[in-house]
mmCIF file of C-alpha atoms in Angstrom:
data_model
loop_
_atom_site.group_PDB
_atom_site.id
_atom_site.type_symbol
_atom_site.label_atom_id
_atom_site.label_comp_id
_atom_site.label_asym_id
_atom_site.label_seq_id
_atom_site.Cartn_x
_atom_site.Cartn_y
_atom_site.Cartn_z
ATOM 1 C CA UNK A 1455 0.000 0.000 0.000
ATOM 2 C CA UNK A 1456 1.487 3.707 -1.188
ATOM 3 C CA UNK A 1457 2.323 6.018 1.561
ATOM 4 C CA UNK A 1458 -0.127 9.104 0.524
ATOM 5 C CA UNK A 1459 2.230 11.149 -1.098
ATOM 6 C CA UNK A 1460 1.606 14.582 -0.756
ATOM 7 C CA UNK A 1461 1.272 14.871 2.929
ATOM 8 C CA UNK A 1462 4.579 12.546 3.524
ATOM 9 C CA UNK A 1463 6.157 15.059 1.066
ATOM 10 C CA UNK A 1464 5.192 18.156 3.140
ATOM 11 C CA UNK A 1465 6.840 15.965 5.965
ATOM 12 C CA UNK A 1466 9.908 16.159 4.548
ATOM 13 C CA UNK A 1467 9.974 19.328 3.005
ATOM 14 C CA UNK A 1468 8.595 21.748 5.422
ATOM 15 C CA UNK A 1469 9.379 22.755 8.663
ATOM 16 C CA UNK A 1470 5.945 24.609 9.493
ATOM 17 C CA UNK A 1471 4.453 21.096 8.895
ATOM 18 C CA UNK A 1472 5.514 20.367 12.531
ATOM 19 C CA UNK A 1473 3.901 24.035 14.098
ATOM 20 C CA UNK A 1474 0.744 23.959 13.043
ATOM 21 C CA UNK A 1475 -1.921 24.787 15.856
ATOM 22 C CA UNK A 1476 -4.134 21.281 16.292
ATOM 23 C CA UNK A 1477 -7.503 21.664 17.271
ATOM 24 C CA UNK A 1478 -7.346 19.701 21.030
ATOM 25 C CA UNK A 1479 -8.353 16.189 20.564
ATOM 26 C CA UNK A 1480 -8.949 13.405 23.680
ATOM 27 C CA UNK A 1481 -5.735 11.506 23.441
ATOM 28 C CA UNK A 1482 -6.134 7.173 23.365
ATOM 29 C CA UNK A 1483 -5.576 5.184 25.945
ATOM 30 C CA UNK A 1484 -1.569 4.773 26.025
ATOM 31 C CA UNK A 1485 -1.087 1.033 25.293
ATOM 32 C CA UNK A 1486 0.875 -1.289 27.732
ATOM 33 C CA UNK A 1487 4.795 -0.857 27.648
ATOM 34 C CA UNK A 1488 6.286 -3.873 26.446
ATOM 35 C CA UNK A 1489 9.623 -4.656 26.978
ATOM 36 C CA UNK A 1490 12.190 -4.050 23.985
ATOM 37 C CA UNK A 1491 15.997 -3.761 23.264
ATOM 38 C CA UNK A 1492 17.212 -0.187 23.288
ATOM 39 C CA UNK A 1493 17.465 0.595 19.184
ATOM 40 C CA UNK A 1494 20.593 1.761 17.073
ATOM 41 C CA UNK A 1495 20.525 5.250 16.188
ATOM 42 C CA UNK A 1496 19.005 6.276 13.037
ATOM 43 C CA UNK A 1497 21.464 6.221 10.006
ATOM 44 C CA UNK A 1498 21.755 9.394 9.474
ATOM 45 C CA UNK A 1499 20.980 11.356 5.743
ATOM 46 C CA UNK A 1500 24.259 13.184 6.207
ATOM 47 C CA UNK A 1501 26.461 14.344 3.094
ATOM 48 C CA UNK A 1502 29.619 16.408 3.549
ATOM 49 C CA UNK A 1503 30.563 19.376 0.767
ATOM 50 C CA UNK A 1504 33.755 20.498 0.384
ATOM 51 C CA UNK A 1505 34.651 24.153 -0.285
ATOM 52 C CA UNK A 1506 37.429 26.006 -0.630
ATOM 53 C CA UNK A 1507 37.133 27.795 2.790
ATOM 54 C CA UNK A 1508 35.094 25.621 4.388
ATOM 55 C CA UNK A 1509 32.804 22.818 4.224
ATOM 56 C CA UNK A 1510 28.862 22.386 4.721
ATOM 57 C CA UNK A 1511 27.127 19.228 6.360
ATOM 58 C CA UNK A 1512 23.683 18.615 4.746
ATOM 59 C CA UNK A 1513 21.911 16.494 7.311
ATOM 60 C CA UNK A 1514 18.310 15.348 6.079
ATOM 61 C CA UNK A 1515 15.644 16.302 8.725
ATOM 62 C CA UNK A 1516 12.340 14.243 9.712
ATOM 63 C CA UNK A 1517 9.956 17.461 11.183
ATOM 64 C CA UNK A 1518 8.548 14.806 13.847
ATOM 65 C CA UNK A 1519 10.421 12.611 15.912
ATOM 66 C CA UNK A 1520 10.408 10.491 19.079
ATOM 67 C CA UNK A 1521 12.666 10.822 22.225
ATOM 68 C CA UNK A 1522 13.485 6.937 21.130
ATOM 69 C CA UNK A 1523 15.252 8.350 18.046
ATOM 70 C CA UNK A 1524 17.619 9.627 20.079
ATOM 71 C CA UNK A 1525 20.652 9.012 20.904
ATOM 72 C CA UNK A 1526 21.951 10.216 17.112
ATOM 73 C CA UNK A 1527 24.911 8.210 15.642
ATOM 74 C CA UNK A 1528 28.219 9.395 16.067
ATOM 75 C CA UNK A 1529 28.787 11.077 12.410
ATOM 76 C CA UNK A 1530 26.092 13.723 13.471
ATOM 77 C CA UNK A 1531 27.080 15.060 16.857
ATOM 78 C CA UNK A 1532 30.439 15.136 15.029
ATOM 79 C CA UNK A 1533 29.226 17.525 12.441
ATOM 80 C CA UNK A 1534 27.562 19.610 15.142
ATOM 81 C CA UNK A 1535 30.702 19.655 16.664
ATOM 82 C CA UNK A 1536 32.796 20.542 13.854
ATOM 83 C CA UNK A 1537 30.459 23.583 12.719
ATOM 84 C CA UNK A 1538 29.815 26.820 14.922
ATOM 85 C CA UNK A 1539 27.161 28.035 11.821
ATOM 86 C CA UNK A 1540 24.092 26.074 12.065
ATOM 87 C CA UNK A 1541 21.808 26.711 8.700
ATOM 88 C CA UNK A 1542 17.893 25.515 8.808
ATOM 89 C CA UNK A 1543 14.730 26.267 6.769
ATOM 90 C CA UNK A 1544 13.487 28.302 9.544
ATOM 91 C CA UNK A 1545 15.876 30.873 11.918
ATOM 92 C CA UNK A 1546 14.755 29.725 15.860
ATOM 93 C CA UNK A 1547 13.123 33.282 16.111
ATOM 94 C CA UNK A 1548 10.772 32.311 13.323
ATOM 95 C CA UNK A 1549 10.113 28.743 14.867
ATOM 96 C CA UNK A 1550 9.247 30.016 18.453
ATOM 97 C CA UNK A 1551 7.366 32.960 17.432
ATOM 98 C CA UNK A 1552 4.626 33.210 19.611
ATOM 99 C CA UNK A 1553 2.593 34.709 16.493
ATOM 100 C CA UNK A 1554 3.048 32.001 14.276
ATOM 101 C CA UNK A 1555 0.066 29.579 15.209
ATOM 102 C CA UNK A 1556 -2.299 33.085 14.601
ATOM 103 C CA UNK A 1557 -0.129 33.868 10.983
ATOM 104 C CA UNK A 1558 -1.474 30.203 9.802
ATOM 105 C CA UNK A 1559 -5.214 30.800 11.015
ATOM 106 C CA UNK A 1560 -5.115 34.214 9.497
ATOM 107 C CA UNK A 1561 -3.766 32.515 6.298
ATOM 108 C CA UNK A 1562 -5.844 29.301 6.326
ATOM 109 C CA UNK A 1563 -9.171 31.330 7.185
ATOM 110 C CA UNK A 1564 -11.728 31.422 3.946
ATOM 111 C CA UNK A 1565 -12.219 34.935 2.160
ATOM 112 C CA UNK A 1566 -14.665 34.008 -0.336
ATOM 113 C CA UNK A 1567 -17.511 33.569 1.435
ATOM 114 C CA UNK A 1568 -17.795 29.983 1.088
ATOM 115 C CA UNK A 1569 -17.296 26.528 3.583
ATOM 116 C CA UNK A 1570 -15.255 23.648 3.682
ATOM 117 C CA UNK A 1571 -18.055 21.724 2.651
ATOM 118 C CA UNK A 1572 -18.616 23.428 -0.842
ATOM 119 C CA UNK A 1573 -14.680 22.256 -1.762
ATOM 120 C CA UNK A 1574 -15.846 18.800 -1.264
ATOM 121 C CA UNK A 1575 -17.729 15.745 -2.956
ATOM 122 C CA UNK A 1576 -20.341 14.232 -0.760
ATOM 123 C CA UNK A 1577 -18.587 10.952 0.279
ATOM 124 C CA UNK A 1578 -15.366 13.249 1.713
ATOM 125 C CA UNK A 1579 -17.333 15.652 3.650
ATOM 126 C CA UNK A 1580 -19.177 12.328 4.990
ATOM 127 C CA UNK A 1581 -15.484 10.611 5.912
ATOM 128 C CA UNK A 1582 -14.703 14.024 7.265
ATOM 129 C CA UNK A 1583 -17.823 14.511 9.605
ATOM 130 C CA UNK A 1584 -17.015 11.040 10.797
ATOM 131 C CA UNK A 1585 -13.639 11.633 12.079
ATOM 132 C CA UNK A 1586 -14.592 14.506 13.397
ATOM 133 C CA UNK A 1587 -17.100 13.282 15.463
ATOM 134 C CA UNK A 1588 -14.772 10.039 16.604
ATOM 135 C CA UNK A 1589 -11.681 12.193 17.313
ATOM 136 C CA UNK A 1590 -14.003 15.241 18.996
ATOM 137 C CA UNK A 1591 -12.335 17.954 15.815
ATOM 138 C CA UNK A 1592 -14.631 21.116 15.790
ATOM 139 C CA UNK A 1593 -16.376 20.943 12.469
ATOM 140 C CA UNK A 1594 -18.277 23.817 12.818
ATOM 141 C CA UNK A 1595 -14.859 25.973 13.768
ATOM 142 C CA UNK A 1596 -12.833 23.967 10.947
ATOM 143 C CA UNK A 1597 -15.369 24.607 8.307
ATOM 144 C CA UNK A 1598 -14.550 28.359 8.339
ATOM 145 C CA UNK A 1599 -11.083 27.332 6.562
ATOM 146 C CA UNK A 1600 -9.188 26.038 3.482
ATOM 147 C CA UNK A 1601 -8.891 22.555 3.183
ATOM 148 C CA UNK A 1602 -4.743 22.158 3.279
ATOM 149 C CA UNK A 1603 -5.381 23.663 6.819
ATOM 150 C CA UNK A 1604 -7.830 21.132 7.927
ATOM 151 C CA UNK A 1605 -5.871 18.384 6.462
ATOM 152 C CA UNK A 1606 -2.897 19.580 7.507
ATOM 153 C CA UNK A 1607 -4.256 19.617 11.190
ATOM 154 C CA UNK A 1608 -5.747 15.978 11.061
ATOM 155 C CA UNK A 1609 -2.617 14.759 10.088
ATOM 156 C CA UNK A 1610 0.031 16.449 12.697
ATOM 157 C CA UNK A 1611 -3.004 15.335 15.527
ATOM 158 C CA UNK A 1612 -2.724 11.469 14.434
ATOM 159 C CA UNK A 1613 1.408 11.448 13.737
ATOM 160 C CA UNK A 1614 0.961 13.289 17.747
ATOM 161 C CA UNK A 1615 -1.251 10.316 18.718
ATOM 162 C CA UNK A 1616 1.351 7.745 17.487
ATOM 163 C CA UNK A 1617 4.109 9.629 19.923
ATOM 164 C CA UNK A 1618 5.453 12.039 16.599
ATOM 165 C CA UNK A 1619 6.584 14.968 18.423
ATOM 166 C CA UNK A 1620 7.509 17.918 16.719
ATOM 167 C CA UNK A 1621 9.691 19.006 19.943
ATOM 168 C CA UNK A 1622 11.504 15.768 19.262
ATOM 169 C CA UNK A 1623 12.243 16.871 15.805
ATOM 170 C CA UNK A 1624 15.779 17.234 14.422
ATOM 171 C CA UNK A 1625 15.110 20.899 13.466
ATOM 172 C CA UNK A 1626 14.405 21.089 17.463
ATOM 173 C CA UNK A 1627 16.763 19.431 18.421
ATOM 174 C CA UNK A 1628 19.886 20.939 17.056
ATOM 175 C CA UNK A 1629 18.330 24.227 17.599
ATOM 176 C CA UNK A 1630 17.676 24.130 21.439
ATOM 177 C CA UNK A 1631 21.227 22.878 21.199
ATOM 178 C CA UNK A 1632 22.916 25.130 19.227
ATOM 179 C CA UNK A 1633 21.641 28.532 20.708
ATOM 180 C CA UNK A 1634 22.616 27.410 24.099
ATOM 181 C CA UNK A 1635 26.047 27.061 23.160
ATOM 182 C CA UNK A 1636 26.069 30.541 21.646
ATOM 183 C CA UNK A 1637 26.787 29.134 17.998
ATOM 184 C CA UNK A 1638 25.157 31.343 14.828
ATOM 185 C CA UNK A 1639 21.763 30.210 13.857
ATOM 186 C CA UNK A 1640 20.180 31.410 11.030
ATOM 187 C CA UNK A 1641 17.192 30.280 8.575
ATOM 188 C CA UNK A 1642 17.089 29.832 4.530
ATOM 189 C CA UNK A 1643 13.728 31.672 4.399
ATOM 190 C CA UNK A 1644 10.612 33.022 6.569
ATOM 191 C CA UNK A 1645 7.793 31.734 8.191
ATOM 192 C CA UNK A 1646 5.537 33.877 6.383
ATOM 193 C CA UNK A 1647 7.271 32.833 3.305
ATOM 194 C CA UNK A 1648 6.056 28.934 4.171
ATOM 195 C CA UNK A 1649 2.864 29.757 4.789
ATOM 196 C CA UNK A 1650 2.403 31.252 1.740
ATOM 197 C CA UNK A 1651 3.287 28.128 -0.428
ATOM 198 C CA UNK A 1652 1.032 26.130 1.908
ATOM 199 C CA UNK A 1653 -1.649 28.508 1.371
ATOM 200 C CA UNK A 1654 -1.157 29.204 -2.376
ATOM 201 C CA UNK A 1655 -1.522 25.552 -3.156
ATOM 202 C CA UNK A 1656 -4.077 24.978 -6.353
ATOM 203 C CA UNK A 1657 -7.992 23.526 -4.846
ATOM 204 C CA UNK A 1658 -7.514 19.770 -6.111
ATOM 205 C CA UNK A 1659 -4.106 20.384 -4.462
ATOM 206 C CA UNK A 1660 -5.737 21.334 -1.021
ATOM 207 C CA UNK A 1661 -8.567 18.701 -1.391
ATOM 208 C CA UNK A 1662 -5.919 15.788 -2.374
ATOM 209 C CA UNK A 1663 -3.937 16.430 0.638
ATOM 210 C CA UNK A 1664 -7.376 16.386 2.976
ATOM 211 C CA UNK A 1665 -8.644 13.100 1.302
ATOM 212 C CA UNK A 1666 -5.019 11.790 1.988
ATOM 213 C CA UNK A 1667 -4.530 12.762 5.655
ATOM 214 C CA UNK A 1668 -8.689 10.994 6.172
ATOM 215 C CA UNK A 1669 -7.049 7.460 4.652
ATOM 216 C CA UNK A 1670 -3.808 7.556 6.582
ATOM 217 C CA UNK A 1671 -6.327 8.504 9.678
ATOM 218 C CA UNK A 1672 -8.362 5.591 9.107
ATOM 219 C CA UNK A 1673 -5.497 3.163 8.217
ATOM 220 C CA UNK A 1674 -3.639 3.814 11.250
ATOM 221 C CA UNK A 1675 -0.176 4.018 11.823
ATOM 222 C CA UNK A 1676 1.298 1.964 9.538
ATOM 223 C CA UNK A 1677 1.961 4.749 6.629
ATOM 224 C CA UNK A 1678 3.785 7.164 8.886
ATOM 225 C CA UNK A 1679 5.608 4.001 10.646
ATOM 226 C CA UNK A 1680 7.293 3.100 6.997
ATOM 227 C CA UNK A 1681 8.036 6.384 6.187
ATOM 228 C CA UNK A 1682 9.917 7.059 9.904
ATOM 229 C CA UNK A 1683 11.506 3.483 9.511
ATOM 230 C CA UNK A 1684 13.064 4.799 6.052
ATOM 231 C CA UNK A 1685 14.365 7.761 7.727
ATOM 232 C CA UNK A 1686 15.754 5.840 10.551
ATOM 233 C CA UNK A 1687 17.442 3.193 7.615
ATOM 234 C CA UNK A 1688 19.086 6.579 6.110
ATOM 235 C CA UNK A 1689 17.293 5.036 2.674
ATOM 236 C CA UNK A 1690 17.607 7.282 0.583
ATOM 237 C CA UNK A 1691 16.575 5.527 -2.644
ATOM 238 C CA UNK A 1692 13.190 4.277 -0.963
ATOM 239 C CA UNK A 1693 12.467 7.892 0.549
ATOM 240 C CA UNK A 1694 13.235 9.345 -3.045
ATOM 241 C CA UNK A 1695 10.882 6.379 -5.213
ATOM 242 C CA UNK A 1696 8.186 6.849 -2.853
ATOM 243 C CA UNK A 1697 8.137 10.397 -2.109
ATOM 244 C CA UNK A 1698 10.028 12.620 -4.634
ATOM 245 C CA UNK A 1699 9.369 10.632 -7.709
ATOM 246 C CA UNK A 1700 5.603 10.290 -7.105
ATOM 247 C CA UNK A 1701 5.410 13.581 -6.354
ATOM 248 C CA UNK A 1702 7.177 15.028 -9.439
ATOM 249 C CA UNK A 1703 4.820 13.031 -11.505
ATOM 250 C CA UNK A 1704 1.844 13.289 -10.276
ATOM 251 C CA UNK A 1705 1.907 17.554 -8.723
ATOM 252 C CA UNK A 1706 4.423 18.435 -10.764
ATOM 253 C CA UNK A 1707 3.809 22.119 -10.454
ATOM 254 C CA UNK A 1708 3.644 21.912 -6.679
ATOM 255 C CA UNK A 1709 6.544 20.190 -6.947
ATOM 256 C CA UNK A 1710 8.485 23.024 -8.646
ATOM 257 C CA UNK A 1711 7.071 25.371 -5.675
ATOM 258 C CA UNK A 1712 8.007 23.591 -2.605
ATOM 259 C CA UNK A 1713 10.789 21.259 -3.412
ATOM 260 C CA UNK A 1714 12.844 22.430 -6.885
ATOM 261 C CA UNK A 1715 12.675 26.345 -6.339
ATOM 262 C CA UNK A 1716 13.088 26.779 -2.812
ATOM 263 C CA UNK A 1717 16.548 24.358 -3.075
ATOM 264 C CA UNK A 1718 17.647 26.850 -6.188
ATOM 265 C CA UNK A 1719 17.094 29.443 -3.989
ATOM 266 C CA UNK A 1720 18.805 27.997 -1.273
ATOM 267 C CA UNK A 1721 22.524 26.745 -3.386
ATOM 268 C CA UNK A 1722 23.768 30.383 -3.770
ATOM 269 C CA UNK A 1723 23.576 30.858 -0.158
ATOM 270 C CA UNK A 1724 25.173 27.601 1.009
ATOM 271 C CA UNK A 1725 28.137 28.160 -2.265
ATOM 272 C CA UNK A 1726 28.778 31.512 -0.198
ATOM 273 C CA UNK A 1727 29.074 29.683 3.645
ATOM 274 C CA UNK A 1728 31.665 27.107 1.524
ATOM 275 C CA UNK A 1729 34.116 30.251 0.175
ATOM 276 C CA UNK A 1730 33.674 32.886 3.179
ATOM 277 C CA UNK A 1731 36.266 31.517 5.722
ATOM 278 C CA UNK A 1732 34.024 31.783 8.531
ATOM 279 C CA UNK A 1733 34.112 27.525 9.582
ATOM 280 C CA UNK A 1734 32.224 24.766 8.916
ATOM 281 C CA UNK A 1735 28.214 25.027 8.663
ATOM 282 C CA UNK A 1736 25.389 22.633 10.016
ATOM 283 C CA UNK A 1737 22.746 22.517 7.582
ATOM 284 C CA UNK A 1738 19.463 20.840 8.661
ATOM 285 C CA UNK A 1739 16.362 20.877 6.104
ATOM 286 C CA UNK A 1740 13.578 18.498 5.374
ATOM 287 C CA UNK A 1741 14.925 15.032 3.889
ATOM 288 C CA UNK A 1742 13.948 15.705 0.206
ATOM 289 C CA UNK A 1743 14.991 18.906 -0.219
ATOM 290 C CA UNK A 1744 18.583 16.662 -0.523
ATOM 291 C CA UNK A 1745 17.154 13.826 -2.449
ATOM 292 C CA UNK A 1746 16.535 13.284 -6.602
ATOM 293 C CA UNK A 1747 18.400 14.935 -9.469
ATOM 294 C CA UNK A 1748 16.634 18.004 -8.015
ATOM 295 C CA UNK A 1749 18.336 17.830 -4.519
ATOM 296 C CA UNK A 1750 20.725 20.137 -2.887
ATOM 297 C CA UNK A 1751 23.490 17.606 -2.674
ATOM 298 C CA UNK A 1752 23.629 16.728 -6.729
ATOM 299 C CA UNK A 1753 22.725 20.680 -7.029
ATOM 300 C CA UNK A 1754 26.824 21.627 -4.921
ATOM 301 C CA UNK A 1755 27.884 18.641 -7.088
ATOM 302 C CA UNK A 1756 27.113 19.838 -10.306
ATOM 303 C CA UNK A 1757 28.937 22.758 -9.235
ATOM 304 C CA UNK A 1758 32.197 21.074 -8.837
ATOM 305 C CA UNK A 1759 32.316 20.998 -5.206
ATOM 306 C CA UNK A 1760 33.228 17.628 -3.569
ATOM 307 C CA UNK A 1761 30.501 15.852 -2.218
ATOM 308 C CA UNK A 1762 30.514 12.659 -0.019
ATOM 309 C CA UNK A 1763 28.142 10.400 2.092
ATOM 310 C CA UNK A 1764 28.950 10.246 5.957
ATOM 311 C CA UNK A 1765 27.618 7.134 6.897
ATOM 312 C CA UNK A 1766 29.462 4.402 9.210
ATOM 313 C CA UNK A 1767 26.687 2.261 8.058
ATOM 314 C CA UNK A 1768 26.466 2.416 4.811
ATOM 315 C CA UNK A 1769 30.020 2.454 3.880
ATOM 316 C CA UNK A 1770 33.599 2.936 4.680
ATOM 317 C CA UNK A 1771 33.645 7.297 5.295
ATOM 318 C CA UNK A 1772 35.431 9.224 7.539
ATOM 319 C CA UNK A 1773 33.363 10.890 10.407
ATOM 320 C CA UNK A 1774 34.010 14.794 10.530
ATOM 321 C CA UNK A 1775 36.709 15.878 13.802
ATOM 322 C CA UNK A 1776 35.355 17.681 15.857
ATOM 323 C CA UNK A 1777 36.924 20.963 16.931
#
């Protein structure tokens, strides 16, 4: 069974997946603990680019995480180590803004006079009043905006309910970590500048991605659970055949938007961190932003830069020093 493809894709492209306000929900019963080994670390998405004052470690986020993916493997505190820049789609400022929640609402709120319910067939808005009367959702609140926000907000509440946290997240992580040790933080673009691609997305767009986070609702956890187990493998090729290619194909103008501009507009920046002389940058963005012929990594390598896996895992490769 596919993983529905254009919410996974939003997973792994965009941090603001992971700070969208969820309407309050009754949480399930929390199952019995069951006894288990403690698990490897993840294999980590990491690539190192060489420059000729510097060098940049592309690390491939996952927006939601649990406190079980952590402890990271070696290669990535290493990186962390060896970098006092840290680079992510959004600057810390941006991520803990107390007004971001209220910029999304604003966004996601209908101006043309219409409902949710006029967007959609009669068999969705029938799946939808069903889950919203099983999971306790406000319809009557909800139905004031766009779909990609009600979808959206159905999806972050049932990765939640499966222990996804996005406080757990990588972005998170290495944030919290990096601006207590007084390193340079800094993010590739805005908030507002998220929300706007979210927002601008075309109506069969907006009702695809509603439809999509209803069947993942009603088929449980097993979708998100392959696509986290990917991310955990460091597999790459699976995350890029399930995710990027389907995507590319089948929203190819979306696509373009959120994945192929945004890392165009991204290489000149990171090209300038590799020749400044300032040390060694961090950079942590959604996992397909690196992926595909229209990732960030083959984007430096086109360039001439040298570009390597850093993987103990995968194959013989020299974990960065730290300093």
């Amino acid at each position: 069974m596919p993983i529905p493809r254009l919410l996974r894709c939003l997973l792994l492209c965009l941090t603001l997946f992971a700070a969208a306000p969820v309407p309050a929900r009754t949480p399930p019963a929390p199952a019995p603990a069951a006894p288990s080994a403690t698990p490897a670390p993840p294999t980590p998405l990491l690539w190192k680019v060489s420059g000729p004052r510097g060098a940049l470690y592309l690390l491939g986020s996952f927006h939601l995480l649990k406190q079980d993916d952590y402890p990271l493997a070696h290669e990535v505190d290493a990186a962390y180590a060896a970098s006092p820049r840290l680079l992510f789609e959004l600057s810390p400022q941006d991520v803990e803004s107390p007004q971001l929640g209220a910029q999304m609402l604003q966004a996601a709120q209908r101006q043309d006079g219409k409902r949710l319910q006029d967007d959609l067939d009669a068999a969705t808005w029938q799946r939808l009043r069903r889950y919203a009367a099983g999971h306790g959702l406000p319809l009557e609140q909800m139905g004031g905006f766009e779909p990609w926000f009600v979808g959206l907000s159905i999806s972050i509440a049932e990765m939640k309910a499966q222990g996804l946290q996005a406080d757990a997240g990588l972005d998170r992580h290495f944030m919290d970590m990096a601006v207590q040790a007084g390193k340079t933080v800094e993010g590739l673009e805005t908030a507002q500048a998220q929300i706007a691609m979210l927002d601008g997305m075309e109506p069969v767009e907006q009702k695809q991605m509603l439809i999509e986070a209803l069947d993942d609702a009603e088929q449980g956890a097993a979708q998100t659970q392959r696509l986290h187990d990917a991310w955990r493998r460091g597999d790459e090729r699976m995350l890029w055949q399930d995710m990027g290619v389907e995507m590319k194909r089948d929203y190819p103008r979306l696509y373009q938007r959120i994945n192929v501009d945004r890392n165009q507009a991204w290489v000149p920046r990171l090209e300038q961190r590799l020749r400044d002389g300032q040390g060694d940058t961090l950079v942590v963005v959604g996992a397909l932003h690196l992926l595909g012929p229209d990732g960030v990594v083959e984007a430096l390598r086109a360039r001439g830069y040298k570009v390597e896996r850093i993987c103990a895992g995968c194959r013989t490769s020299p974990a960065p020093r730290s300093r």
